[in-house]
mmCIF file of C-alpha atoms and ligand atoms in Angstrom:
data_model
loop_
_atom_site.group_PDB
_atom_site.id
_atom_site.type_symbol
_atom_site.label_atom_id
_atom_site.label_comp_id
_atom_site.label_asym_id
_atom_site.label_seq_id
_atom_site.Cartn_x
_atom_site.Cartn_y
_atom_site.Cartn_z
ATOM 1 C CA MET A 154 33.900 -8.671 -19.738
ATOM 2 C CA LEU A 155 33.894 -10.181 -16.304
ATOM 3 C CA LYS A 156 32.543 -13.706 -16.132
ATOM 4 C CA ILE A 157 30.701 -14.567 -12.946
ATOM 5 C CA ASN A 158 30.724 -17.960 -11.261
ATOM 6 C CA GLU A 159 27.633 -19.359 -12.953
ATOM 7 C CA ASN A 160 27.382 -22.129 -10.398
ATOM 8 C CA TYR A 161 25.760 -19.537 -8.125
ATOM 9 C CA LEU A 162 22.887 -19.285 -10.582
ATOM 10 C CA LYS A 163 22.217 -23.004 -10.193
ATOM 11 C CA LEU A 164 21.661 -22.741 -6.432
ATOM 12 C CA LYS A 165 18.105 -23.121 -5.231
ATOM 13 C CA GLU A 166 16.725 -20.155 -3.296
ATOM 14 C CA SER A 167 17.034 -20.788 0.434
ATOM 15 C CA TYR A 168 13.330 -21.240 0.465
ATOM 16 C CA LEU A 169 12.801 -23.154 3.718
ATOM 17 C CA PHE A 170 13.094 -20.532 6.448
ATOM 18 C CA SER A 171 11.665 -17.687 4.361
ATOM 19 C CA GLU A 172 8.612 -19.812 3.526
ATOM 20 C CA ILE A 173 8.166 -20.701 7.208
ATOM 21 C CA ALA A 174 8.414 -17.014 8.169
ATOM 22 C CA LYS A 175 5.884 -16.092 5.486
ATOM 23 C CA ARG A 176 3.317 -18.664 6.615
ATOM 24 C CA VAL A 177 3.781 -17.805 10.309
ATOM 25 C CA GLN A 178 3.470 -14.087 9.659
ATOM 26 C CA LYS A 179 0.283 -14.594 7.633
ATOM 27 C CA TYR A 180 -1.262 -16.790 10.327
ATOM 28 C CA GLY A 181 -0.217 -14.332 13.076
ATOM 29 C CA ALA A 182 -1.738 -11.381 11.215
ATOM 30 C CA GLU A 183 -5.022 -13.269 10.806
ATOM 31 C CA HIS A 184 -5.068 -14.470 14.439
ATOM 32 C CA PRO A 185 -3.491 -11.676 16.497
ATOM 33 C CA ASP A 186 -4.929 -13.017 19.773
ATOM 34 C CA GLN A 187 -3.211 -16.424 19.524
ATOM 35 C CA LYS A 188 0.203 -17.219 20.971
ATOM 36 C CA ILE A 189 2.435 -18.939 18.447
ATOM 37 C CA ILE A 190 5.197 -21.120 19.907
ATOM 38 C CA ARG A 191 8.375 -21.499 17.874
ATOM 39 C CA MET A 192 9.839 -25.001 18.034
ATOM 40 C CA GLY A 193 11.660 -24.725 14.746
ATOM 41 C CA ILE A 194 14.573 -22.523 15.679
ATOM 42 C CA GLY A 195 18.172 -23.661 15.358
ATOM 43 C CA ASP A 196 19.469 -20.732 17.395
ATOM 44 C CA VAL A 197 20.058 -20.925 21.138
ATOM 45 C CA THR A 198 17.995 -18.856 23.576
ATOM 46 C CA LEU A 199 20.035 -18.962 26.804
ATOM 47 C CA PRO A 200 22.670 -16.232 27.221
ATOM 48 C CA LEU A 201 26.436 -16.724 27.378
ATOM 49 C CA CYS A 202 27.608 -18.303 30.611
ATOM 50 C CA GLY A 203 29.173 -16.088 33.284
ATOM 51 C CA ALA A 204 32.664 -17.555 32.850
ATOM 52 C CA ALA A 205 32.709 -16.495 29.168
ATOM 53 C CA VAL A 206 31.313 -13.044 29.893
ATOM 54 C CA SER A 207 33.821 -12.234 32.638
ATOM 55 C CA GLU A 208 36.768 -13.316 30.435
ATOM 56 C CA MET A 209 35.359 -11.201 27.614
ATOM 57 C CA GLU A 210 35.035 -8.175 29.892
ATOM 58 C CA LYS A 211 38.607 -8.578 31.135
ATOM 59 C CA ALA A 212 39.863 -8.911 27.553
ATOM 60 C CA ALA A 213 37.915 -5.819 26.457
ATOM 61 C CA ALA A 214 39.574 -3.838 29.279
ATOM 62 C CA GLU A 215 43.011 -5.151 28.156
ATOM 63 C CA MET A 216 42.318 -3.919 24.633
ATOM 64 C CA GLY A 217 41.782 -0.426 26.000
ATOM 65 C CA LYS A 218 45.295 -0.131 27.511
ATOM 66 C CA ALA A 219 48.519 0.317 25.551
ATOM 67 C CA GLU A 220 50.416 -2.209 27.741
ATOM 68 C CA THR A 221 47.907 -5.016 27.171
ATOM 69 C CA PHE A 222 46.501 -4.134 23.736
ATOM 70 C CA HIS A 223 46.431 -6.895 21.098
ATOM 71 C CA GLY A 224 46.675 -6.238 17.373
ATOM 72 C CA TYR A 225 46.748 -9.003 14.761
ATOM 73 C CA GLY A 226 46.891 -12.398 16.417
ATOM 74 C CA PRO A 227 48.101 -15.706 14.998
ATOM 75 C CA GLU A 228 45.824 -16.727 12.084
ATOM 76 C CA GLN A 229 45.434 -20.221 13.507
ATOM 77 C CA GLY A 230 44.407 -18.945 16.949
ATOM 78 C CA TYR A 231 46.115 -18.000 20.204
ATOM 79 C CA GLU A 232 48.125 -20.739 21.849
ATOM 80 C CA PHE A 233 46.136 -20.408 25.091
ATOM 81 C CA LEU A 234 42.959 -21.484 23.269
ATOM 82 C CA GLN A 235 44.627 -24.181 21.162
ATOM 83 C CA LYS A 236 45.979 -25.652 24.411
ATOM 84 C CA ALA A 237 42.537 -25.504 26.035
ATOM 85 C CA VAL A 238 40.970 -27.300 23.058
ATOM 86 C CA ALA A 239 43.753 -29.910 23.131
ATOM 87 C CA SER A 240 42.994 -30.560 26.836
ATOM 88 C CA TYR A 241 39.272 -30.819 26.049
ATOM 89 C CA TYR A 242 40.110 -33.644 23.617
ATOM 90 C CA ALA A 243 42.687 -35.171 25.987
ATOM 91 C CA GLU A 244 39.966 -35.614 28.633
ATOM 92 C CA ARG A 245 38.365 -38.026 26.153
ATOM 93 C CA GLY A 246 41.620 -39.837 25.483
ATOM 94 C CA ILE A 247 42.305 -38.074 22.157
ATOM 95 C CA SER A 248 45.793 -36.711 21.841
ATOM 96 C CA LEU A 249 46.210 -33.689 19.540
ATOM 97 C CA GLU A 250 49.129 -31.378 18.945
ATOM 98 C CA GLU A 251 48.347 -27.679 19.167
ATOM 99 C CA ARG A 252 49.277 -27.159 15.514
ATOM 100 C CA GLU A 253 46.558 -29.630 14.532
ATOM 101 C CA ILE A 254 43.944 -27.251 16.021
ATOM 102 C CA PHE A 255 42.837 -24.144 14.105
ATOM 103 C CA ILE A 256 40.611 -21.634 15.918
ATOM 104 C CA SER A 257 37.773 -20.462 13.683
ATOM 105 C CA ASP A 258 34.892 -18.022 13.700
ATOM 106 C CA GLY A 259 32.502 -20.989 13.688
ATOM 107 C CA ALA A 260 31.962 -24.272 11.926
ATOM 108 C CA LYS A 261 29.967 -22.923 8.984
ATOM 109 C CA SER A 262 32.784 -20.806 7.521
ATOM 110 C CA ASP A 263 35.391 -23.551 7.798
ATOM 111 C CA LEU A 264 33.039 -26.182 6.360
ATOM 112 C CA GLY A 265 32.866 -23.964 3.285
ATOM 113 C CA ASN A 266 36.489 -22.798 3.293
ATOM 114 C CA ILE A 267 38.037 -26.270 3.511
ATOM 115 C CA LEU A 268 36.833 -26.906 -0.047
ATOM 116 C CA ASP A 269 39.602 -24.550 -1.245
ATOM 117 C CA LEU A 270 41.970 -27.462 -0.674
ATOM 118 C CA PHE A 271 40.170 -29.926 -2.932
ATOM 119 C CA SER A 272 39.994 -30.101 -6.692
ATOM 120 C CA LYS A 273 36.617 -29.292 -8.208
ATOM 121 C CA ASP A 274 36.499 -32.611 -10.033
ATOM 122 C CA ASN A 275 36.224 -34.619 -6.830
ATOM 123 C CA ARG A 276 32.917 -36.383 -6.291
ATOM 124 C CA VAL A 277 31.079 -35.581 -3.068
ATOM 125 C CA LEU A 278 29.024 -38.000 -0.984
ATOM 126 C CA ILE A 279 26.373 -36.273 1.132
ATOM 127 C CA PRO A 280 23.654 -37.874 3.265
ATOM 128 C CA ASP A 281 20.087 -36.778 2.563
ATOM 129 C CA PRO A 282 18.425 -35.169 4.564
ATOM 130 C CA VAL A 283 21.256 -32.807 5.423
ATOM 131 C CA TYR A 284 22.444 -29.469 6.819
ATOM 132 C CA PRO A 285 22.137 -27.488 3.540
ATOM 133 C CA VAL A 286 25.589 -25.823 3.808
ATOM 134 C CA TYR A 287 27.365 -29.019 2.646
ATOM 135 C CA VAL A 288 25.302 -29.107 -0.533
ATOM 136 C CA ASP A 289 25.404 -25.419 -1.441
ATOM 137 C CA THR A 290 29.141 -24.930 -0.838
ATOM 138 C CA ASN A 291 29.882 -27.777 -3.252
ATOM 139 C CA LEU A 292 27.368 -26.585 -5.825
ATOM 140 C CA MET A 293 29.119 -23.187 -5.741
ATOM 141 C CA ASP A 294 32.295 -24.970 -6.877
ATOM 142 C CA GLY A 295 30.416 -27.052 -9.460
ATOM 143 C CA ARG A 296 31.220 -30.415 -7.853
ATOM 144 C CA GLU A 297 29.197 -33.509 -8.602
ATOM 145 C CA ILE A 298 27.144 -34.637 -5.599
ATOM 146 C CA VAL A 299 26.034 -38.182 -4.868
ATOM 147 C CA TYR A 300 23.299 -38.403 -2.252
ATOM 148 C CA LEU A 301 23.304 -41.083 0.374
ATOM 149 C CA PRO A 302 19.727 -41.901 1.409
ATOM 150 C CA ALA A 303 19.026 -41.650 5.133
ATOM 151 C CA ASN A 304 15.626 -43.076 5.994
ATOM 152 C CA ARG A 305 13.562 -44.894 8.576
ATOM 153 C CA GLU A 306 15.005 -48.254 7.464
ATOM 154 C CA ASN A 307 18.553 -47.206 8.342
ATOM 155 C CA HIS A 308 17.389 -45.086 11.312
ATOM 156 C CA PHE A 309 18.642 -42.023 9.424
ATOM 157 C CA LEU A 310 22.206 -43.301 9.881
ATOM 158 C CA PRO A 311 23.312 -44.407 6.411
ATOM 159 C CA LEU A 312 26.349 -46.685 6.123
ATOM 160 C CA PRO A 313 28.669 -47.261 3.150
ATOM 161 C CA GLN A 314 26.789 -48.735 0.206
ATOM 162 C CA PRO A 315 28.268 -50.375 -2.881
ATOM 163 C CA GLY A 316 27.980 -48.045 -5.846
ATOM 164 C CA LEU A 317 27.640 -44.903 -3.714
ATOM 165 C CA GLU A 318 31.142 -43.548 -3.536
ATOM 166 C CA GLY A 319 32.771 -40.155 -3.173
ATOM 167 C CA ASP A 320 36.154 -38.518 -2.640
ATOM 168 C CA ILE A 321 34.766 -36.029 -0.123
ATOM 169 C CA LEU A 322 32.352 -37.459 2.429
ATOM 170 C CA TYR A 323 30.283 -35.492 4.936
ATOM 171 C CA LEU A 324 29.204 -36.955 8.258
ATOM 172 C CA CYS A 325 27.377 -35.036 10.973
ATOM 173 C CA SER A 326 26.838 -36.750 14.328
ATOM 174 C CA PRO A 327 24.781 -35.869 16.355
ATOM 175 C CA ASN A 328 22.969 -34.971 13.196
ATOM 176 C CA ASN A 329 21.183 -31.846 12.132
ATOM 177 C CA PRO A 330 18.347 -32.225 11.155
ATOM 178 C CA THR A 331 17.633 -35.792 12.355
ATOM 179 C CA GLY A 332 19.251 -35.825 15.812
ATOM 180 C CA ALA A 333 20.543 -39.340 15.023
ATOM 181 C CA VAL A 334 23.936 -40.352 16.431
ATOM 182 C CA TYR A 335 26.371 -42.858 14.972
ATOM 183 C CA SER A 336 27.807 -45.604 17.182
ATOM 184 C CA LYS A 337 31.518 -46.334 17.313
ATOM 185 C CA GLU A 338 31.049 -49.461 15.171
ATOM 186 C CA GLN A 339 29.145 -47.516 12.508
ATOM 187 C CA LEU A 340 31.745 -44.755 12.356
ATOM 188 C CA GLN A 341 34.462 -47.395 12.096
ATOM 189 C CA LYS A 342 32.752 -48.598 8.896
ATOM 190 C CA TRP A 343 32.977 -45.068 7.460
ATOM 191 C CA VAL A 344 36.608 -44.641 8.481
ATOM 192 C CA ASP A 345 37.468 -48.004 6.886
ATOM 193 C CA PHE A 346 35.552 -46.967 3.738
ATOM 194 C CA ALA A 347 37.381 -43.628 3.525
ATOM 195 C CA ARG A 348 40.804 -45.228 3.979
ATOM 196 C CA GLU A 349 40.063 -47.895 1.409
ATOM 197 C CA HIS A 350 38.851 -45.348 -1.189
ATOM 198 C CA GLY A 351 41.343 -42.559 -0.424
ATOM 199 C CA SER A 352 38.450 -40.252 0.561
ATOM 200 C CA VAL A 353 38.433 -37.503 3.137
ATOM 201 C CA ILE A 354 35.714 -37.438 5.827
ATOM 202 C CA LEU A 355 34.535 -33.954 6.792
ATOM 203 C CA PHE A 356 33.124 -34.662 10.250
ATOM 204 C CA ASP A 357 30.784 -32.059 11.702
ATOM 205 C CA ALA A 358 30.765 -32.342 15.495
ATOM 206 C CA ALA A 359 28.843 -29.105 16.164
ATOM 207 C CA TYR A 360 26.471 -30.955 18.543
ATOM 208 C CA GLU A 361 29.028 -33.183 20.319
ATOM 209 C CA ALA A 362 28.303 -31.609 23.710
ATOM 210 C CA PHE A 363 24.780 -33.051 23.643
ATOM 211 C CA VAL A 364 26.028 -36.651 23.669
ATOM 212 C CA SER A 365 25.476 -38.242 27.066
ATOM 213 C CA ASP A 366 25.247 -41.986 26.455
ATOM 214 C CA GLY A 367 28.854 -42.764 25.543
ATOM 215 C CA SER A 368 28.317 -42.482 21.756
ATOM 216 C CA PRO A 369 31.310 -40.952 19.955
ATOM 217 C CA ARG A 370 31.670 -37.176 20.260
ATOM 218 C CA SER A 371 34.644 -37.000 17.930
ATOM 219 C CA ILE A 372 35.639 -38.947 14.826
ATOM 220 C CA TYR A 373 39.084 -39.316 16.408
ATOM 221 C CA GLU A 374 37.605 -41.806 18.876
ATOM 222 C CA ILE A 375 37.682 -44.144 15.881
ATOM 223 C CA GLU A 376 40.831 -46.046 14.940
ATOM 224 C CA GLY A 377 42.459 -44.727 11.787
ATOM 225 C CA ALA A 378 40.414 -41.484 11.688
ATOM 226 C CA LYS A 379 43.455 -39.224 11.902
ATOM 227 C CA GLU A 380 44.529 -40.598 8.523
ATOM 228 C CA CYS A 381 41.255 -39.703 6.796
ATOM 229 C CA ALA A 382 39.200 -37.087 8.669
ATOM 230 C CA VAL A 383 38.992 -33.376 9.353
ATOM 231 C CA GLU A 384 36.746 -32.403 12.286
ATOM 232 C CA PHE A 385 34.736 -29.191 12.611
ATOM 233 C CA CYS A 386 33.459 -28.060 15.955
ATOM 234 C CA SER A 387 31.867 -24.978 17.376
ATOM 235 C CA LEU A 388 30.981 -23.255 20.611
ATOM 236 C CA SER A 389 27.700 -22.084 19.053
ATOM 237 C CA LYS A 390 25.477 -24.782 20.512
ATOM 238 C CA THR A 391 27.910 -25.909 23.226
ATOM 239 C CA ALA A 392 28.092 -22.521 24.905
ATOM 240 C CA GLY A 393 25.673 -20.139 23.212
ATOM 241 C CA PHE A 394 28.268 -18.606 20.848
ATOM 242 C CA THR A 395 25.933 -18.337 17.818
ATOM 243 C CA GLY A 396 26.257 -14.549 17.905
ATOM 244 C CA THR A 397 29.752 -14.396 19.453
ATOM 245 C CA ARG A 398 31.342 -16.685 16.812
ATOM 246 C CA CYS A 399 34.060 -19.123 17.776
ATOM 247 C CA GLY A 400 34.841 -22.699 16.830
ATOM 248 C CA TYR A 401 37.760 -24.923 15.907
ATOM 249 C CA THR A 402 38.805 -27.198 13.096
ATOM 250 C CA VAL A 403 41.115 -30.151 13.586
ATOM 251 C CA VAL A 404 43.394 -31.076 10.687
ATOM 252 C CA PRO A 405 45.625 -33.957 11.859
ATOM 253 C CA LEU A 406 49.269 -34.004 10.831
ATOM 254 C CA ALA A 407 48.786 -37.623 9.750
ATOM 255 C CA LEU A 408 46.303 -36.608 7.053
ATOM 256 C CA ASN A 409 48.052 -36.921 3.668
ATOM 257 C CA PHE A 410 46.719 -37.219 0.144
ATOM 258 C CA GLY A 411 49.165 -38.087 -2.620
ATOM 259 C CA GLY A 412 51.980 -37.332 -0.188
ATOM 260 C CA VAL A 413 50.659 -33.809 0.506
ATOM 261 C CA PRO A 414 49.871 -33.067 4.164
ATOM 262 C CA LEU A 415 46.473 -31.366 4.405
ATOM 263 C CA ASN A 416 47.554 -29.569 7.578
ATOM 264 C CA ARG A 417 50.229 -27.649 5.631
ATOM 265 C CA LEU A 418 47.750 -26.684 2.929
ATOM 266 C CA TRP A 419 45.144 -25.525 5.441
ATOM 267 C CA LEU A 420 47.736 -23.477 7.350
ATOM 268 C CA ARG A 421 48.745 -21.853 4.053
ATOM 269 C CA ARG A 422 45.121 -21.160 3.207
ATOM 270 C CA GLN A 423 44.354 -19.673 6.616
ATOM 271 C CA THR A 424 47.467 -17.502 6.788
ATOM 272 C CA THR A 425 46.595 -16.149 3.331
ATOM 273 C CA LYS A 426 42.837 -15.660 3.537
ATOM 274 C CA PHE A 427 42.062 -15.330 7.270
ATOM 275 C CA ASN A 428 43.311 -12.956 9.944
ATOM 276 C CA GLY A 429 42.136 -14.877 12.968
ATOM 277 C CA VAL A 430 39.330 -14.623 15.513
ATOM 278 C CA SER A 431 39.342 -11.538 17.723
ATOM 279 C CA TYR A 432 41.330 -11.676 20.958
ATOM 280 C CA VAL A 433 38.262 -10.773 23.012
ATOM 281 C CA VAL A 434 36.227 -13.658 21.569
ATOM 282 C CA GLN A 435 39.073 -16.160 22.000
ATOM 283 C CA ARG A 436 39.343 -15.116 25.651
ATOM 284 C CA ALA A 437 35.591 -15.648 26.051
ATOM 285 C CA ALA A 438 36.006 -19.108 24.490
ATOM 286 C CA MET A 439 38.846 -19.769 26.929
ATOM 287 C CA GLY A 440 36.350 -18.986 29.715
ATOM 288 C CA VAL A 441 34.131 -21.812 28.446
ATOM 289 C CA PHE A 442 37.015 -24.299 28.747
ATOM 290 C CA THR A 443 37.728 -23.494 32.432
ATOM 291 C CA GLU A 444 36.289 -25.892 35.007
ATOM 292 C CA GLU A 445 33.643 -23.370 36.018
ATOM 293 C CA GLY A 446 32.879 -22.552 32.353
ATOM 294 C CA GLN A 447 32.355 -26.238 31.585
ATOM 295 C CA ARG A 448 29.994 -26.596 34.549
ATOM 296 C CA GLN A 449 27.977 -23.557 33.420
ATOM 297 C CA ALA A 450 27.850 -24.636 29.758
ATOM 298 C CA ARG A 451 26.716 -28.125 30.788
ATOM 299 C CA ARG A 452 23.941 -26.627 32.933
ATOM 300 C CA ASN A 453 22.584 -24.777 29.881
ATOM 301 C CA ILE A 454 22.809 -27.885 27.717
ATOM 302 C CA GLU A 455 20.849 -29.757 30.396
ATOM 303 C CA VAL A 456 18.042 -27.192 30.044
ATOM 304 C CA TYR A 457 17.833 -27.929 26.300
ATOM 305 C CA LYS A 458 18.098 -31.663 26.890
ATOM 306 C CA GLU A 459 15.230 -31.483 29.386
ATOM 307 C CA ASN A 460 13.179 -29.695 26.696
ATOM 308 C CA ALA A 461 14.082 -32.502 24.294
ATOM 309 C CA ARG A 462 12.932 -35.079 26.889
ATOM 310 C CA LEU A 463 9.567 -33.315 27.086
ATOM 311 C CA VAL A 464 9.189 -33.642 23.322
ATOM 312 C CA THR A 465 10.319 -37.285 23.103
ATOM 313 C CA GLY A 466 8.165 -38.192 26.131
ATOM 314 C CA THR A 467 5.122 -36.719 24.379
ATOM 315 C CA LEU A 468 5.872 -38.565 21.123
ATOM 316 C CA ASP A 469 6.464 -41.817 23.025
ATOM 317 C CA ARG A 470 3.086 -41.522 24.738
ATOM 318 C CA LEU A 471 1.353 -40.831 21.441
ATOM 319 C CA GLY A 472 3.165 -43.677 19.674
ATOM 320 C CA ILE A 473 4.669 -41.383 17.020
ATOM 321 C CA TRP A 474 7.910 -42.612 15.404
ATOM 322 C CA TYR A 475 10.928 -40.330 15.791
ATOM 323 C CA THR A 476 14.680 -40.291 16.015
ATOM 324 C CA GLY A 477 16.975 -37.937 17.936
ATOM 325 C CA GLY A 478 16.267 -35.956 21.083
ATOM 326 C CA LYS A 479 18.449 -38.116 23.331
ATOM 327 C CA ASN A 480 21.932 -36.964 22.393
ATOM 328 C CA SER A 481 20.769 -33.984 20.397
ATOM 329 C CA PRO A 482 18.645 -30.839 20.565
ATOM 330 C CA TYR A 483 16.738 -32.009 17.466
ATOM 331 C CA ILE A 484 13.813 -34.413 17.301
ATOM 332 C CA TRP A 485 12.934 -35.771 13.878
ATOM 333 C CA MET A 486 9.413 -37.201 13.774
ATOM 334 C CA GLU A 487 7.304 -38.941 11.183
ATOM 335 C CA CYS A 488 4.285 -36.797 10.286
ATOM 336 C CA PRO A 489 1.174 -38.484 11.684
ATOM 337 C CA GLY A 490 -1.524 -39.888 9.395
ATOM 338 C CA GLY A 491 0.766 -39.966 6.380
ATOM 339 C CA MET A 492 0.717 -36.162 6.095
ATOM 340 C CA GLY A 493 3.356 -34.416 4.003
ATOM 341 C CA SER A 494 5.919 -32.144 5.726
ATOM 342 C CA TRP A 495 4.294 -28.878 4.685
ATOM 343 C CA GLU A 496 0.797 -30.249 5.210
ATOM 344 C CA PHE A 497 1.749 -31.130 8.786
ATOM 345 C CA PHE A 498 3.403 -27.732 9.244
ATOM 346 C CA ASP A 499 0.115 -25.992 8.354
ATOM 347 C CA TYR A 500 -1.954 -28.427 10.419
ATOM 348 C CA LEU A 501 0.171 -27.818 13.526
ATOM 349 C CA LEU A 502 0.190 -24.057 13.054
ATOM 350 C CA GLU A 503 -3.554 -23.864 12.550
ATOM 351 C CA ASN A 504 -4.602 -26.329 15.250
ATOM 352 C CA ALA A 505 -2.002 -25.841 17.981
ATOM 353 C CA GLN A 506 -0.140 -22.662 16.981
ATOM 354 C CA ILE A 507 3.163 -24.541 17.051
ATOM 355 C CA VAL A 508 5.893 -23.896 14.486
ATOM 356 C CA GLY A 509 8.383 -26.592 13.545
ATOM 357 C CA THR A 510 10.518 -27.242 10.461
ATOM 358 C CA PRO A 511 9.247 -29.344 7.538
ATOM 359 C CA GLY A 512 11.723 -32.165 6.931
ATOM 360 C CA GLN A 513 11.359 -31.804 3.182
ATOM 361 C CA GLY A 514 13.391 -28.592 3.419
ATOM 362 C CA PHE A 515 16.479 -30.687 4.254
ATOM 363 C CA GLY A 516 16.285 -33.010 1.241
ATOM 364 C CA GLU A 517 14.173 -35.536 -0.648
ATOM 365 C CA ASN A 518 14.310 -38.066 2.166
ATOM 366 C CA GLY A 519 12.903 -35.501 4.577
ATOM 367 C CA LYS A 520 9.499 -35.729 2.881
ATOM 368 C CA GLY A 521 6.887 -36.827 5.415
ATOM 369 C CA TYR A 522 9.111 -35.867 8.371
ATOM 370 C CA PHE A 523 9.238 -32.866 10.674
ATOM 371 C CA ARG A 524 11.938 -31.371 12.911
ATOM 372 C CA PHE A 525 11.392 -29.993 16.394
ATOM 373 C CA SER A 526 14.198 -28.135 18.104
ATOM 374 C CA ALA A 527 14.723 -28.066 21.879
ATOM 375 C CA PHE A 528 16.143 -24.529 21.943
ATOM 376 C CA SER A 529 12.889 -22.814 23.016
ATOM 377 C CA SER A 530 12.341 -21.880 26.661
ATOM 378 C CA PRO A 531 11.238 -24.663 29.051
ATOM 379 C CA ALA A 532 7.887 -22.897 29.593
ATOM 380 C CA ASP A 533 7.185 -22.623 25.852
ATOM 381 C CA THR A 534 8.289 -26.208 25.234
ATOM 382 C CA ALA A 535 5.991 -27.473 28.004
ATOM 383 C CA GLU A 536 3.060 -25.475 26.671
ATOM 384 C CA ALA A 537 3.703 -26.602 23.088
ATOM 385 C CA MET A 538 3.839 -30.257 24.133
ATOM 386 C CA GLU A 539 0.629 -29.917 26.174
ATOM 387 C CA ARG A 540 -1.117 -28.485 23.094
ATOM 388 C CA PHE A 541 0.410 -31.221 20.912
ATOM 389 C CA ARG A 542 -0.745 -33.975 23.295
ATOM 390 C CA ARG A 543 -4.291 -32.569 23.384
ATOM 391 C CA LEU A 544 -4.405 -32.304 19.597
ATOM 392 C CA PHE A 545 -3.381 -35.922 19.027
ATOM 393 C CA SER A 546 -5.317 -37.443 21.943
ATOM 394 C CA ARG A 547 -8.626 -36.352 20.485
HETATM 395 N N1 PLP B 139 27.028 -27.540 11.542
HETATM 396 C C1 PLP B 139 25.757 -27.865 11.824
HETATM 397 C C2 PLP B 139 25.316 -29.263 11.633
HETATM 398 C C3 PLP B 139 24.859 -26.873 12.263
HETATM 399 O O1 PLP B 139 23.593 -27.211 12.527
HETATM 400 C C4 PLP B 139 25.317 -25.546 12.409
HETATM 401 C C5 PLP B 139 24.426 -24.487 12.859
HETATM 402 O O2 PLP B 139 23.245 -24.573 12.979
HETATM 403 C C6 PLP B 139 26.645 -25.282 12.091
HETATM 404 C C7 PLP B 139 27.476 -26.283 11.661
HETATM 405 C C8 PLP B 139 27.168 -23.877 12.137
HETATM 406 O O3 PLP B 139 27.729 -23.579 13.324
HETATM 407 P P1 PLP B 139 28.477 -22.210 13.576
HETATM 408 O O4 PLP B 139 27.524 -21.340 14.315
HETATM 409 O O5 PLP B 139 29.654 -22.616 14.388
HETATM 410 O O6 PLP B 139 28.882 -21.611 12.274
#
C-alpha cells in the first residue's frame, strides 16, 4: 500500500490567519455598524504600475498572432528578463552572469523548491520569529531545525552564536515579520560563519526595494557571499506582483559544495520540474525594470513607506518600543502594558477596531509582540493611527 510522507502529519495547522479571520468575523457580526481597519495584511493594495500593464497587454496581443506567438520558453527565464535583472544588480555594483539568474513564479515556490538540492539529514538554522514557509518546508522533508532566538536584546537581528549551528541557514532582510534590517557588518559575520562551517545561506530579499538608508539590499554586497549564498527575490512587494507572480533566484556559479556546483544542480532541477514563467508575465516584469517602470514602482513603495512613517511616528510619540518600519513595510511593536500577543489583538479590535497580526504566530519569540503592515490605504492607515493614539493617550 502507498505510504504517505508522514512529515506532513507533523505540521501544525496554519492557525494564525484563520484564527484572525475568525475573531474579526465574529466581532464584525456583533458590531455591524463599526468600521474595522485591517493593518495585518501582507498583500499589497495598489495596482500594477502602468509600465507593467502596457507590456503585458502588448505581450497578450503577440500571443494571439501566429507570427509572434510563444510556446514553451526557457525554463530558467527569457534572456531579456535575465539581462534586466542583471542590470538591476549591476546598478548596485553587483556583477552577475545571466546564467546565475533564474526567473521564478515568486520567492515562495523557490524557497521551498531549493530544498530538493540538499540532503534531508542537514541541520537547519532558522531565526525565530520567522516567515513560516522556511519552517514548514523543512518539516515536510523531516529535517532537524535549530532555532536562533531573535529578541529585543539583539534588536531582532540575531548573529552567529556558539553552539547554534546549521548546514542550511535562512536570513531575511528586511525581515518579515520584524521589519529589522541587517547592516553590512552584521551580514559579513553570517557570511564568514557560513564559509567557515561549509553552510549555505538562503537569503530572502523579498523586501529589498524598501531599503532607503544604504543598508544592504542583497547578500552579494557582502564579500565572499557568492561562495556561500543563494538569493531569492520577488516582484510581489516591489511592484505589486502578488497576484501576477514573478520573481528571481540567484545561484552564483562560484557556489560549490563538495566540488558540486549548485548552479548546475538547480538548472537540472528546474529543467526537469519547471516549465518556466509565462511569456506575458515575464514581459510585464520587464516593464517594471524599464526606467519608467522603476519610477512608477518606487512611487508605490513611497506610498507604503509613508504609511509606515505614520505608524512609527505614532509609536514614537506614545513611547512604545518597536523595530522596523524604516526600511520595511512591517512594524514590529512590543504589546503595551505587558499584554500577550492575542490579548493585545483582542484589545485593539474591541477598543479601536484595528486588526494587526499577533507576533506569537511567527514563533516563540514573537510572544508579547505585534505586527502592523503598511500595505493598507493611506486613508485607512491615518484613521487607524488616530484611533490608536486616542486609545493610548487616555
Ligand atoms: N518571502 C517573504 C519574507 C515574504 O514575506 C513573502 C510574502 O509575503 C514571500 C517570500 C513570498 O513572496 P512571493 O509572492 O514572491 O512568493
